[in-house]
Short mmCIF file of C-alpha atoms in Angstrom, two decimals:
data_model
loop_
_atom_site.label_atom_id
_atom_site.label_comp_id
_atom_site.label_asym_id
_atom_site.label_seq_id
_atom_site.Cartn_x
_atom_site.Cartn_y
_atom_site.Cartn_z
CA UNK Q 1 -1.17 -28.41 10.26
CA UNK Q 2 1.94 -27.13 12.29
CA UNK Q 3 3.53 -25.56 9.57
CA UNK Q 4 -0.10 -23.40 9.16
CA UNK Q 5 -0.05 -22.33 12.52
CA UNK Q 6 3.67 -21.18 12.62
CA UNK Q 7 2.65 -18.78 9.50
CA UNK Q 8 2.67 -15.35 10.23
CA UNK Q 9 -0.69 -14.83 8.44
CA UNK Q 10 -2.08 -17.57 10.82
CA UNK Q 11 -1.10 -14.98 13.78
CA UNK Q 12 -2.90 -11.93 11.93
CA UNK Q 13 -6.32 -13.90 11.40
CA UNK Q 14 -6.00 -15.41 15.13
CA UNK Q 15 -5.53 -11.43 16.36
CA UNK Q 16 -8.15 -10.08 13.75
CA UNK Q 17 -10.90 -12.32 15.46
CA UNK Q 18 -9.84 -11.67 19.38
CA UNK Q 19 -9.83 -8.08 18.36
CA UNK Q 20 -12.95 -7.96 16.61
CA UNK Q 21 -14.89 -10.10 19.43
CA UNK Q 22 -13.42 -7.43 22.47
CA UNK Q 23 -14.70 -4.47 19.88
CA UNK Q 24 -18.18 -5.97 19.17
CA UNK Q 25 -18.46 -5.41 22.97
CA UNK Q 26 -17.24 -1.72 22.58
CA UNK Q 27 -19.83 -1.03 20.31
CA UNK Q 28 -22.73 -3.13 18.92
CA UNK Q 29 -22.10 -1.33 15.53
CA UNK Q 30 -18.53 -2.98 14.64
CA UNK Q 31 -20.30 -6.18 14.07
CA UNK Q 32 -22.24 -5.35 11.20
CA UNK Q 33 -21.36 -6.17 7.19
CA UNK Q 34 -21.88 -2.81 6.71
CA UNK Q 35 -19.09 -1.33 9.03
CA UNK Q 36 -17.23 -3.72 7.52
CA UNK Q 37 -17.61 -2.79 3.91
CA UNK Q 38 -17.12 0.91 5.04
CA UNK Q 39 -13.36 -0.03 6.80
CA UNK Q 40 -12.63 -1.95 3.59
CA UNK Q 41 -13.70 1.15 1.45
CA UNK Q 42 -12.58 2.91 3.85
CA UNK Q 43 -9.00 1.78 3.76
CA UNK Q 44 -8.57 1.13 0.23
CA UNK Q 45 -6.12 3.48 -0.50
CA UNK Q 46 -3.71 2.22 1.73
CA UNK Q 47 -4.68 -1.29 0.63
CA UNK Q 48 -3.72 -0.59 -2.84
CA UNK Q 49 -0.61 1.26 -1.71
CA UNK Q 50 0.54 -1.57 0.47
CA UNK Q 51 0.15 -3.92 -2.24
CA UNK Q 52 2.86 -2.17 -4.38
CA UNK Q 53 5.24 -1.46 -1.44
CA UNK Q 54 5.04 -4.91 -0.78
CA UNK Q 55 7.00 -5.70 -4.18
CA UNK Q 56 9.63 -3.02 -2.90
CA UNK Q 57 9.88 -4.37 0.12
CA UNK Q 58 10.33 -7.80 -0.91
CA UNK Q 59 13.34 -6.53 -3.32
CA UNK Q 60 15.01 -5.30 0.70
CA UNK Q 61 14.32 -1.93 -0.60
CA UNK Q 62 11.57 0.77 0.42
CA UNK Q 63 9.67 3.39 -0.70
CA UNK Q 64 8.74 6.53 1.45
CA UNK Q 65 7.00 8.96 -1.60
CA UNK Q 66 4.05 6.76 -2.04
CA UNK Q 67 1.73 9.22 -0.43
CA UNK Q 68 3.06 12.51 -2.06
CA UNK Q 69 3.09 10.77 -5.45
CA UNK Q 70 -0.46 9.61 -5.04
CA UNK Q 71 -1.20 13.07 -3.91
CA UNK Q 72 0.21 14.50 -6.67
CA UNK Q 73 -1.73 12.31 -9.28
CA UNK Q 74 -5.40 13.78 -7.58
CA UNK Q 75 -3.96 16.73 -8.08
CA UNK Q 76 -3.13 16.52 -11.40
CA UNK Q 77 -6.43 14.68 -12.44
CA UNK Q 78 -8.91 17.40 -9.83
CA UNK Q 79 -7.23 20.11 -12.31
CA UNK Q 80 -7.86 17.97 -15.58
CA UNK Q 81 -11.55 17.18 -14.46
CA UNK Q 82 -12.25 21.78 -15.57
CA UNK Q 83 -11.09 21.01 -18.93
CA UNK Q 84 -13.07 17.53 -19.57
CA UNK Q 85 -16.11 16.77 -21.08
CA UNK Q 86 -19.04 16.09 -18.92
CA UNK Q 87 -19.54 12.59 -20.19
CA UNK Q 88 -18.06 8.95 -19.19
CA UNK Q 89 -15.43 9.80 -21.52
CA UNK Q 90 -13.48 11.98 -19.23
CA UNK Q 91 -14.03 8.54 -16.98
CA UNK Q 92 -12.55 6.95 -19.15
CA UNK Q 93 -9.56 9.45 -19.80
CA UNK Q 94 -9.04 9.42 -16.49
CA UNK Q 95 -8.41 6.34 -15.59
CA UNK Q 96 -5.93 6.01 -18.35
CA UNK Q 97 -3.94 9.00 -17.37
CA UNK Q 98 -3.91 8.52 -13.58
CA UNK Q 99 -1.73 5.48 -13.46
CA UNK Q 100 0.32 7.12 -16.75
CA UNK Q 101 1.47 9.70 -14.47
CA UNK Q 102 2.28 7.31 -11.35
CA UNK Q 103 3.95 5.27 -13.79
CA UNK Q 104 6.11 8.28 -15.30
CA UNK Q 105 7.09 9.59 -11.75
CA UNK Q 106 7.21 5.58 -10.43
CA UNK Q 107 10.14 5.11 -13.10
CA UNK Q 108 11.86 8.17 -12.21
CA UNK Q 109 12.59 6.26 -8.86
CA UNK Q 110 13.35 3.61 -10.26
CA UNK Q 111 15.61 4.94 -12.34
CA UNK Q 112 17.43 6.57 -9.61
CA UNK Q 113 17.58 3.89 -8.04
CA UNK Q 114 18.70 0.55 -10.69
CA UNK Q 115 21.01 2.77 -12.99
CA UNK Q 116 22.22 5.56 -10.54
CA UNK Q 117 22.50 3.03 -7.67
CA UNK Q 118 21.35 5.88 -4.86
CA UNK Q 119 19.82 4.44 -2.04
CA UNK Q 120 16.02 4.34 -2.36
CA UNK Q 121 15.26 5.65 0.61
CA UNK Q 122 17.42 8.96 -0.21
CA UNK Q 123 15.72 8.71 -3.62
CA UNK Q 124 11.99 8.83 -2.37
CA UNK Q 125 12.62 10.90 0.36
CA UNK Q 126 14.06 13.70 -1.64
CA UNK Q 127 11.16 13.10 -4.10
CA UNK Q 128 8.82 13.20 -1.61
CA UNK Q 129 9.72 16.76 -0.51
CA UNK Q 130 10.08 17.78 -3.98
CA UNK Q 131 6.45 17.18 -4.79
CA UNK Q 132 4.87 18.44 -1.53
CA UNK Q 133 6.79 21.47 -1.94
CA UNK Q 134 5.68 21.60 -5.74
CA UNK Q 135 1.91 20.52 -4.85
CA UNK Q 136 1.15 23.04 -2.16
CA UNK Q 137 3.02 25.96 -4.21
CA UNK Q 138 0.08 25.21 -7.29
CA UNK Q 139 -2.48 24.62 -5.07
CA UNK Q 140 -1.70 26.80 -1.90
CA UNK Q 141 -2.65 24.58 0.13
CA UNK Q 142 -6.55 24.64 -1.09
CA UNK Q 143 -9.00 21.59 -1.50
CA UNK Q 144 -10.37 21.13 -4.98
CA UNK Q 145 -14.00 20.19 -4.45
CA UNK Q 146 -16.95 18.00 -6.40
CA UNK Q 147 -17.57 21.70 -7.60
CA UNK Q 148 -15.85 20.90 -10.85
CA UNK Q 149 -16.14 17.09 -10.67
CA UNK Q 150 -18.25 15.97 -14.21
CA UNK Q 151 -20.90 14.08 -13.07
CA UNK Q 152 -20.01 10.82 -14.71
CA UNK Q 153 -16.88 10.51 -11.90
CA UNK Q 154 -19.40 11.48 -9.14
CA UNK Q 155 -21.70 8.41 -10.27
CA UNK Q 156 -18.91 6.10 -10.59
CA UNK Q 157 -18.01 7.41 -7.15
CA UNK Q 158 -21.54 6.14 -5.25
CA UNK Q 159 -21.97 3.42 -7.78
CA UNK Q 160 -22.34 -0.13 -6.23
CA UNK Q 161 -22.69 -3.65 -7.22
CA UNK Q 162 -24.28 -5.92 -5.21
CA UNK Q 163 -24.08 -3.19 -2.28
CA UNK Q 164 -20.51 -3.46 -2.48
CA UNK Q 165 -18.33 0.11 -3.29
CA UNK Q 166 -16.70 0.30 -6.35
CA UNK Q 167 -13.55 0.86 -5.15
CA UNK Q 168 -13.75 -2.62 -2.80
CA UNK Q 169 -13.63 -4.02 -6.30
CA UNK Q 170 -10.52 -1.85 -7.47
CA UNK Q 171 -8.59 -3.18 -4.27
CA UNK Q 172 -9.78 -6.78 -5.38
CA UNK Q 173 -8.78 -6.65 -8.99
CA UNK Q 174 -4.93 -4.56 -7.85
CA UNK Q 175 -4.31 -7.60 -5.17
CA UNK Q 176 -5.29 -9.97 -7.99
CA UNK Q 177 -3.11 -8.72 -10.72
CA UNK Q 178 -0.41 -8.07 -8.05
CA UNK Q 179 -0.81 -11.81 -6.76
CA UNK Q 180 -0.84 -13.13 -10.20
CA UNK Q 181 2.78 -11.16 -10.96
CA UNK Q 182 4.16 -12.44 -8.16
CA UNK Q 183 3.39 -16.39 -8.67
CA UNK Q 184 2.98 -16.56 -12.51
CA UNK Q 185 5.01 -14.79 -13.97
CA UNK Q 186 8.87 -14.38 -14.60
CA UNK Q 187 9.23 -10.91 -13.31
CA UNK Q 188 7.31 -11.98 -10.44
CA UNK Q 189 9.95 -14.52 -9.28
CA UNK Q 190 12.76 -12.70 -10.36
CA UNK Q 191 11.41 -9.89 -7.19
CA UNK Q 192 11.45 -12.82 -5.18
CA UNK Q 193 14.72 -14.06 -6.10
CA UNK Q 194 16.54 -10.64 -6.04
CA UNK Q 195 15.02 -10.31 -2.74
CA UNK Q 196 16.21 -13.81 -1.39
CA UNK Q 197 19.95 -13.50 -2.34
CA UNK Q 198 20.56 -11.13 -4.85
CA UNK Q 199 24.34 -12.39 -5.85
CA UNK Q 200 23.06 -15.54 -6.47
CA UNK Q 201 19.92 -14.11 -8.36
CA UNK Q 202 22.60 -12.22 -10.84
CA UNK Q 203 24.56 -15.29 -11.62
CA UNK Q 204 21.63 -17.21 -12.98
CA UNK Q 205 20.90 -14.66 -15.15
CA UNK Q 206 18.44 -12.47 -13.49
CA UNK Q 207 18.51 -8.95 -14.41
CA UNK Q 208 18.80 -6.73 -11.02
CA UNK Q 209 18.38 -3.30 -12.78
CA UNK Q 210 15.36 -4.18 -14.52
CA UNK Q 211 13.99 -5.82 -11.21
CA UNK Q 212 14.46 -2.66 -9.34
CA UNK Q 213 12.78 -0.26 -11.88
CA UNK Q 214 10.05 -2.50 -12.73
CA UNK Q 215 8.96 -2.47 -8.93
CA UNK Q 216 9.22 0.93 -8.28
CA UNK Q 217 7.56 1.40 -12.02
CA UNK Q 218 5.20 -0.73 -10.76
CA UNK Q 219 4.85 1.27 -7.34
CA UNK Q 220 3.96 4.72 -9.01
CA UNK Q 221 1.17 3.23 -11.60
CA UNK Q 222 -1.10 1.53 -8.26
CA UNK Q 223 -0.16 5.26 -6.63
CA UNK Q 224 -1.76 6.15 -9.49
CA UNK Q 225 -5.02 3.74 -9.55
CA UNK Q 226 -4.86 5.22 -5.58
CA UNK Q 227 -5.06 8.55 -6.81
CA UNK Q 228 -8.74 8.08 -8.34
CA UNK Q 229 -9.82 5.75 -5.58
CA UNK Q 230 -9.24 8.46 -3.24
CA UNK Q 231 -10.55 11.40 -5.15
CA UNK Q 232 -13.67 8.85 -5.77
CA UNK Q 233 -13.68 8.10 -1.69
CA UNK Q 234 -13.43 11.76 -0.71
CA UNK Q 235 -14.86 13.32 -4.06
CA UNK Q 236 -12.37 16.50 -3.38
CA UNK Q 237 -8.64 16.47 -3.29
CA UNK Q 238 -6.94 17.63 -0.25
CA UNK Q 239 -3.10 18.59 -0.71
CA UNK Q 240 -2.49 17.31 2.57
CA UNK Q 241 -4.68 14.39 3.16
CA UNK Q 242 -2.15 11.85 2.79
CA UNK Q 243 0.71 13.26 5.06
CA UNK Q 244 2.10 10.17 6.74
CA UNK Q 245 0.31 7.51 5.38
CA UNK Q 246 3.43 6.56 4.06
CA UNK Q 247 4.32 5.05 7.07
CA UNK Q 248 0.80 3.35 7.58
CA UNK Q 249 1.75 1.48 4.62
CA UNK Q 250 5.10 -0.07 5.49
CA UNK Q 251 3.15 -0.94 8.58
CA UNK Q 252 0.47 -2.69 7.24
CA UNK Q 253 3.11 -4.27 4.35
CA UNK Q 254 5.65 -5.99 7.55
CA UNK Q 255 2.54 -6.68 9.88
CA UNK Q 256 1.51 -9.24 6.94
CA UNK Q 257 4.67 -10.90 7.04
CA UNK Q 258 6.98 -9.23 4.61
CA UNK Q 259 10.39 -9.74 5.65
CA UNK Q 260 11.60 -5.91 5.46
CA UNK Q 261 15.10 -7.72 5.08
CA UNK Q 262 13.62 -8.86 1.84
CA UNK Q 263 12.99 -12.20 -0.33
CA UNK Q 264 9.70 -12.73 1.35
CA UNK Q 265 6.09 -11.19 0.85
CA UNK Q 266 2.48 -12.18 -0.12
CA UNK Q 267 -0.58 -10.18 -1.32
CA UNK Q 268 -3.14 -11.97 0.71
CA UNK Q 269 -0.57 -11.22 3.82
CA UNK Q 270 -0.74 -7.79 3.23
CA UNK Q 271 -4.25 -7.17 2.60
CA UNK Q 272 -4.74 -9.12 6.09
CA UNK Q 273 -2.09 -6.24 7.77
CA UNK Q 274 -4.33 -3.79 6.00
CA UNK Q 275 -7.15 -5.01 7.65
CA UNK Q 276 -5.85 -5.60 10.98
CA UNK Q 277 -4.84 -1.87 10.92
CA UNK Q 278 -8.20 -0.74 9.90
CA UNK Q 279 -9.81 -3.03 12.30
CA UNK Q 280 -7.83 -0.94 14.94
CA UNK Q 281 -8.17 2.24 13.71
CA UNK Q 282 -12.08 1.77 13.40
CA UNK Q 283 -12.16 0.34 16.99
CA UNK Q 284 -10.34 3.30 18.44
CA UNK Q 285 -12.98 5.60 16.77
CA UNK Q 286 -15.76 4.11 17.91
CA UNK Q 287 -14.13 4.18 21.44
CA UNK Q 288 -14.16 7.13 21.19
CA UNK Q 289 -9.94 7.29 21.84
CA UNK Q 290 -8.50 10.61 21.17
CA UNK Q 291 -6.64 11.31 17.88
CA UNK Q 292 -3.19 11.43 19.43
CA UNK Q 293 -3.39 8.42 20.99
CA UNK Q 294 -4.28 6.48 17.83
CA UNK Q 295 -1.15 7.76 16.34
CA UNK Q 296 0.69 6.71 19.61
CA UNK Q 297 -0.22 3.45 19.24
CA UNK Q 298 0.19 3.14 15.36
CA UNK Q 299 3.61 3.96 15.65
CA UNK Q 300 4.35 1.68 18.80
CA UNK Q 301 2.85 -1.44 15.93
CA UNK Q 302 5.28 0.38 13.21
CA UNK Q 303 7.90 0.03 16.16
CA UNK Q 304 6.67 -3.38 17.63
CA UNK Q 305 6.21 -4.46 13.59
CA UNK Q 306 9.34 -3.64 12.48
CA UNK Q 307 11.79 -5.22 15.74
CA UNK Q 308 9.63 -8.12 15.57
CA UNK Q 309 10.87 -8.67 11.78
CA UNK Q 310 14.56 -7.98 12.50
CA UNK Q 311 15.19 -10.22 15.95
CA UNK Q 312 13.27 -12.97 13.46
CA UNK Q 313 15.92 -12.44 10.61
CA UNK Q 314 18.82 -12.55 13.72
CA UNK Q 315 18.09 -15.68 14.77
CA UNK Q 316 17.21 -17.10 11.25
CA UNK Q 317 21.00 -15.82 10.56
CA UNK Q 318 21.90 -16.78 13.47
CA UNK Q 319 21.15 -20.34 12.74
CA UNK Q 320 22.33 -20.68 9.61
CA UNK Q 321 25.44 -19.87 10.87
CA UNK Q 322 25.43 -22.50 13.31
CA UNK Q 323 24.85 -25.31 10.72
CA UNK Q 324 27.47 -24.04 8.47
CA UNK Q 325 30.11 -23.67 11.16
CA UNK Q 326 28.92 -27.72 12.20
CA UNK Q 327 29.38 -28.96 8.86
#
């Protein structure tokens, strides 16, 4: 019972519910299943982000393009919906291409990044300003609207099972598949192990390379899964709808008890970051905050988030180097 309470996700829950209970007296509304649903739905796009950076993350490594590349994707597939058939087909062809072309510009980091060996935060962050500079020069900076949306995508957009969003169930099946990487499989533990100690992951055999691309690999096919859950949420794309969401995401990913030194991360720890965010960003609406103070205090949690994590890993270090030097 101690050991659950000195979990980080413990914390998060315990937080969630004193923050929902002072915002149910905000506004009656917050308290309802169906504000809830619409945060969730909401938020899904950073959910499903989050989930992917958490891999990167876990691997002591980070990825600040996620936004642009999942920008660039609903891009890509708003220009591809004029030439497809009106029919569940194009659907269909676009939910096979979406993550293709996440996946293509996902390896390209990773690439970069396992077999050039250039820092991945140089890596991203150049490719980052390469496609924001190549996405407003095609689109001039103009939305692409449910004008020339077939409407097979705009019924899969509203459709609803059980009076839950679609996309609610793309975030569950992502965090699923992510969750089920991570424990069951080898590639899974060898992000976990690279992450942990990475010399001592090598010498058992692990390979680091193939670690480090599959994650970022990995990290451009949910950007593109992302892509079409937020061309579904918004039915439009907006060139610039995304802009700093980046950081929203590393947020959410070390709020749920990543270590951003690495070797430590869960799914369900992220989704509850994601959540807790949302929960905050919802509240401040309905408080009727101004905008620039909501971004004040998101980046005071990215700052709070983020020192948190590192005096943690000090003293963890710190202790470890006690024992060693009393042996």
């Amino acid at each position: 019972m101690k050991s659950l309470f000195k979990q980080k996700e413990f914390s998060i829950i315990a937080i969630i519910i004193v923050l929902s209970i002072i915002l149910s007296f905000v506004s009656p509304v917050f308290l309802t299943i169906g504000n809830f649903i619409d945060i969730i739905e909401a938020n899904t796009v950073m959910g499903i982000l989050a989930i992917g950076m958490t891999l990167i993350i876990i691997t002591s490594d980070i990825d600040v393009s996620v936004a642009a590349v999942t920008t660039a994707v609903a891009v890509i597939i708003g220009s591809l919906f004029g030439y497809l058939p009106d029919s569940w087909l194009s659907l269909v062809i676009i939910f096979i291409a979406a993550p293709i072309i996440g996946l293509v510009i996902g390896s390209v980091n990773g690439f970069l990044v396992s077999k050039i060996n250039i820092p991945a935060i140089v890596v991203t962050l150049g490719i980052l300003n390469i496609i924001n500079g190549l996405v407003l020069y095609f689109t001039n900076g103009r939305y692409l609207n449910s004008t020339n949306f077939p409407e097979s995508f705009l019924a899969f957009s509203d459709f609803e099972l059980f009076g839950i969003p679609i996309l609610i169930y793309i975030l569950a099946i992502v965090a699923i598949l992510t969750w089920y990487i991570l424990k069951h499989t080898f590639i899974g533990r060898s992000v976990l192990a690279i992450g942990g100690n990475q010399q001592s992951a090598v010498r058992v055999g692990i390979d680091y390379k193939k670690v480090k691309l599959f994650v970022f690999a990995y990290m451009g096919f949910l950007c593109g899964v992302a892509a079409v859950a937020q061309t579904a949420y918004t039915t439009a794309v907006d060139p610039n709808g995304l802009l700093g969401l980046e950081l929203m995401v590393i947020a959410a990913v070390v709020l749920g008890g990543t270590n951003i030194h690495g070797g430590r991360g869960t799914v369900h720890g992220t989704l509850l970051g994601v959540l807790l965010l949302a929960i905050m960003e919802n509240g401040m609406i309905l408080a009727r905050i101004d905008t620039f103070w909501q971004k004040v205090v998101t980046g005071a949690i990215i700052v709070f988030a983020v020192s948190y994590d590192h005096i943690s890993y000090k003293r963890k270090q710190a202790k470890l180097a006690k024992i060693e030097v009393e042996v």
